[in-house]
Amino acid sequence: MKLLQFELDDVTGGFTVTNNRCSTIVINSNWDKNYLNFVILHEYAHIRLHDGASTPFYRHTGTDINIPKIEREANELAMKLLIGMQDRDEIMLLTKYQITDYLGISEKLSEFITS
């Protein structure tokens, strides 16, 4: 797996390209590092969960009520991995909303914290 950074449009955080079972994650070099950590894990989750299937770009979204199952699964795994990379003692004391603040990402992503 490779990781590349490019300047993408303002709303696109990243995407994955898979060719001959080799995946490349492309991230937006203009986005904040905290969001990029989530985007990288989101794209990694697609590779792990969805066998490198083509997926939509990760984008900043509004209050989308109908999030496709494939995106929800990737968001949930990305949040689980991102939280697992933090100091467990600190994270355990926080609410879902405090966790997203602690991680420096949108509170909207708190809905993908499953445990």
PDB file of C-alpha atoms in Angstrom:
ATOM      1  CA  MET A   1       0.000   0.000   0.000  1.00  0.00           C
ATOM      2  CA  LYS A   2       1.228   3.484  -0.870  1.00  0.00           C
ATOM      3  CA  LEU A   3       0.289   6.887   0.496  1.00  0.00           C
ATOM      4  CA  LEU A   4       0.448   9.979  -1.712  1.00  0.00           C
ATOM      5  CA  GLN A   5      -0.343  13.621  -0.985  1.00  0.00           C
ATOM      6  CA  PHE A   6      -1.734  15.951  -3.643  1.00  0.00           C
ATOM      7  CA  GLU A   7      -3.591  19.236  -3.689  1.00  0.00           C
ATOM      8  CA  LEU A   8      -7.231  18.274  -4.175  1.00  0.00           C
ATOM      9  CA  ASP A   9     -10.355  20.428  -4.145  1.00  0.00           C
ATOM     10  CA  ASP A  10     -11.431  21.926  -0.815  1.00  0.00           C
ATOM     11  CA  VAL A  11     -14.056  19.297   0.014  1.00  0.00           C
ATOM     12  CA  THR A  12     -12.157  16.132  -0.940  1.00  0.00           C
ATOM     13  CA  GLY A  13     -10.001  14.635   1.798  1.00  0.00           C
ATOM     14  CA  GLY A  14      -8.819  11.592  -0.071  1.00  0.00           C
ATOM     15  CA  PHE A  15      -9.554   8.458  -2.029  1.00  0.00           C
ATOM     16  CA  THR A  16      -8.140   5.027  -2.761  1.00  0.00           C
ATOM     17  CA  VAL A  17      -7.099   3.582  -6.102  1.00  0.00           C
ATOM     18  CA  THR A  18      -6.668  -0.185  -6.321  1.00  0.00           C
ATOM     19  CA  ASN A  19      -5.062  -1.796  -9.333  1.00  0.00           C
ATOM     20  CA  ASN A  20      -3.932  -5.413  -9.505  1.00  0.00           C
ATOM     21  CA  ARG A  21      -4.534  -5.796  -5.749  1.00  0.00           C
ATOM     22  CA  CYS A  22      -2.131  -2.914  -5.014  1.00  0.00           C
ATOM     23  CA  SER A  23      -3.798   0.011  -3.266  1.00  0.00           C
ATOM     24  CA  THR A  24      -2.739   3.639  -3.154  1.00  0.00           C
ATOM     25  CA  ILE A  25      -4.340   6.094  -0.753  1.00  0.00           C
ATOM     26  CA  VAL A  26      -4.303   9.681  -2.002  1.00  0.00           C
ATOM     27  CA  ILE A  27      -4.857  12.439   0.569  1.00  0.00           C
ATOM     28  CA  ASN A  28      -5.400  16.174   0.242  1.00  0.00           C
ATOM     29  CA  SER A  29      -2.193  17.979   1.195  1.00  0.00           C
ATOM     30  CA  ASN A  30      -4.250  21.095   2.013  1.00  0.00           C
ATOM     31  CA  TRP A  31      -6.316  19.478   4.766  1.00  0.00           C
ATOM     32  CA  ASP A  32      -5.544  19.690   8.483  1.00  0.00           C
ATOM     33  CA  LYS A  33      -3.319  16.893   9.824  1.00  0.00           C
ATOM     34  CA  ASN A  34      -5.964  15.781  12.348  1.00  0.00           C
ATOM     35  CA  TYR A  35      -8.504  15.231   9.580  1.00  0.00           C
ATOM     36  CA  LEU A  36      -5.932  13.533   7.380  1.00  0.00           C
ATOM     37  CA  ASN A  37      -5.264  10.971  10.119  1.00  0.00           C
ATOM     38  CA  PHE A  38      -8.957  10.109  10.000  1.00  0.00           C
ATOM     39  CA  VAL A  39      -9.052  10.131   6.169  1.00  0.00           C
ATOM     40  CA  ILE A  40      -6.082   7.757   5.923  1.00  0.00           C
ATOM     41  CA  LEU A  41      -7.732   5.345   8.354  1.00  0.00           C
ATOM     42  CA  HIS A  42     -11.082   5.715   6.552  1.00  0.00           C
ATOM     43  CA  GLU A  43      -9.480   4.755   3.242  1.00  0.00           C
ATOM     44  CA  TYR A  44      -7.514   1.947   4.914  1.00  0.00           C
ATOM     45  CA  ALA A  45     -10.829   0.665   6.318  1.00  0.00           C
ATOM     46  CA  HIS A  46     -12.232   0.471   2.773  1.00  0.00           C
ATOM     47  CA  ILE A  47      -9.238  -1.606   1.717  1.00  0.00           C
ATOM     48  CA  ARG A  48      -9.626  -3.972   4.685  1.00  0.00           C
ATOM     49  CA  LEU A  49     -13.416  -4.213   4.734  1.00  0.00           C
ATOM     50  CA  HIS A  50     -14.349  -3.891   1.094  1.00  0.00           C
ATOM     51  CA  ASP A  51     -11.505  -5.739  -0.636  1.00  0.00           C
ATOM     52  CA  GLY A  52     -10.191  -2.678  -2.428  1.00  0.00           C
ATOM     53  CA  ALA A  53     -13.514  -1.990  -4.129  1.00  0.00           C
ATOM     54  CA  SER A  54     -13.818   1.452  -5.662  1.00  0.00           C
ATOM     55  CA  THR A  55     -15.400   3.854  -3.229  1.00  0.00           C
ATOM     56  CA  PRO A  56     -16.442   7.491  -3.334  1.00  0.00           C
ATOM     57  CA  PHE A  57     -13.933  10.089  -2.234  1.00  0.00           C
ATOM     58  CA  TYR A  58     -13.932  10.977   1.453  1.00  0.00           C
ATOM     59  CA  ARG A  59     -15.487  14.440   1.552  1.00  0.00           C
ATOM     60  CA  HIS A  60     -16.578  16.936   4.131  1.00  0.00           C
ATOM     61  CA  THR A  61     -20.313  16.461   4.277  1.00  0.00           C
ATOM     62  CA  GLY A  62     -23.190  18.331   5.765  1.00  0.00           C
ATOM     63  CA  THR A  63     -25.837  16.585   7.779  1.00  0.00           C
ATOM     64  CA  ASP A  64     -26.342  13.679   5.402  1.00  0.00           C
ATOM     65  CA  ILE A  65     -29.062  11.498   6.858  1.00  0.00           C
ATOM     66  CA  ASN A  66     -28.553   8.551   4.497  1.00  0.00           C
ATOM     67  CA  ILE A  67     -24.917   7.543   4.740  1.00  0.00           C
ATOM     68  CA  PRO A  68     -24.256   4.491   2.543  1.00  0.00           C
ATOM     69  CA  LYS A  69     -23.476   1.309   4.472  1.00  0.00           C
ATOM     70  CA  ILE A  70     -19.991   1.046   2.950  1.00  0.00           C
ATOM     71  CA  GLU A  71     -19.145   4.590   4.161  1.00  0.00           C
ATOM     72  CA  ARG A  72     -20.604   3.988   7.619  1.00  0.00           C
ATOM     73  CA  GLU A  73     -18.506   0.831   8.007  1.00  0.00           C
ATOM     74  CA  ALA A  74     -15.340   2.663   6.925  1.00  0.00           C
ATOM     75  CA  ASN A  75     -16.073   5.566   9.292  1.00  0.00           C
ATOM     76  CA  GLU A  76     -16.698   3.237  12.229  1.00  0.00           C
ATOM     77  CA  LEU A  77     -13.492   1.264  11.689  1.00  0.00           C
ATOM     78  CA  ALA A  78     -11.496   4.468  11.136  1.00  0.00           C
ATOM     79  CA  MET A  79     -12.792   5.908  14.419  1.00  0.00           C
ATOM     80  CA  LYS A  80     -12.062   2.655  16.267  1.00  0.00           C
ATOM     81  CA  LEU A  81      -8.488   2.604  14.942  1.00  0.00           C
ATOM     82  CA  LEU A  82      -7.925   6.315  15.585  1.00  0.00           C
ATOM     83  CA  ILE A  83      -9.206   6.067  19.157  1.00  0.00           C
ATOM     84  CA  GLY A  84      -7.086   2.948  19.687  1.00  0.00           C
ATOM     85  CA  MET A  85      -3.992   4.972  18.798  1.00  0.00           C
ATOM     86  CA  GLN A  86      -4.621   7.425  21.661  1.00  0.00           C
ATOM     87  CA  ASP A  87      -3.767   7.314  25.351  1.00  0.00           C
ATOM     88  CA  ARG A  88      -6.410   4.924  26.697  1.00  0.00           C
ATOM     89  CA  ASP A  89      -6.521   6.515  30.160  1.00  0.00           C
ATOM     90  CA  GLU A  90      -7.312   9.936  28.674  1.00  0.00           C
ATOM     91  CA  ILE A  91      -9.863   8.678  26.146  1.00  0.00           C
ATOM     92  CA  MET A  92     -11.774   6.632  28.745  1.00  0.00           C
ATOM     93  CA  LEU A  93     -12.695   9.826  30.624  1.00  0.00           C
ATOM     94  CA  LEU A  94     -14.240  11.546  27.601  1.00  0.00           C
ATOM     95  CA  THR A  95     -17.716  11.550  26.059  1.00  0.00           C
ATOM     96  CA  LYS A  96     -18.118  10.870  22.337  1.00  0.00           C
ATOM     97  CA  TYR A  97     -18.263  14.607  21.665  1.00  0.00           C
ATOM     98  CA  GLN A  98     -15.201  15.293  23.773  1.00  0.00           C
ATOM     99  CA  ILE A  99     -13.335  12.544  21.921  1.00  0.00           C
ATOM    100  CA  THR A 100     -13.867  14.229  18.549  1.00  0.00           C
ATOM    101  CA  ASP A 101     -12.718  17.539  20.046  1.00  0.00           C
ATOM    102  CA  TYR A 102      -9.670  15.786  21.551  1.00  0.00           C
ATOM    103  CA  LEU A 103      -8.881  14.310  18.117  1.00  0.00           C
ATOM    104  CA  GLY A 104      -9.364  17.686  16.406  1.00  0.00           C
ATOM    105  CA  ILE A 105     -12.093  16.452  14.061  1.00  0.00           C
ATOM    106  CA  SER A 106     -15.747  17.321  13.506  1.00  0.00           C
ATOM    107  CA  GLU A 107     -18.258  16.523  16.222  1.00  0.00           C
ATOM    108  CA  LYS A 108     -20.403  15.013  13.433  1.00  0.00           C
ATOM    109  CA  LEU A 109     -18.007  12.068  13.374  1.00  0.00           C
ATOM    110  CA  SER A 110     -18.984  11.177  16.956  1.00  0.00           C
ATOM    111  CA  GLU A 111     -21.881   9.108  15.596  1.00  0.00           C
ATOM    112  CA  PHE A 112     -19.311   6.607  14.320  1.00  0.00           C
ATOM    113  CA  ILE A 113     -17.859   5.921  17.751  1.00  0.00           C
ATOM    114  CA  THR A 114     -19.322   2.522  18.538  1.00  0.00           C
ATOM    115  CA  SER A 115     -17.800   1.613  21.869  1.00  0.00           C
TER     116      SER A 115
END
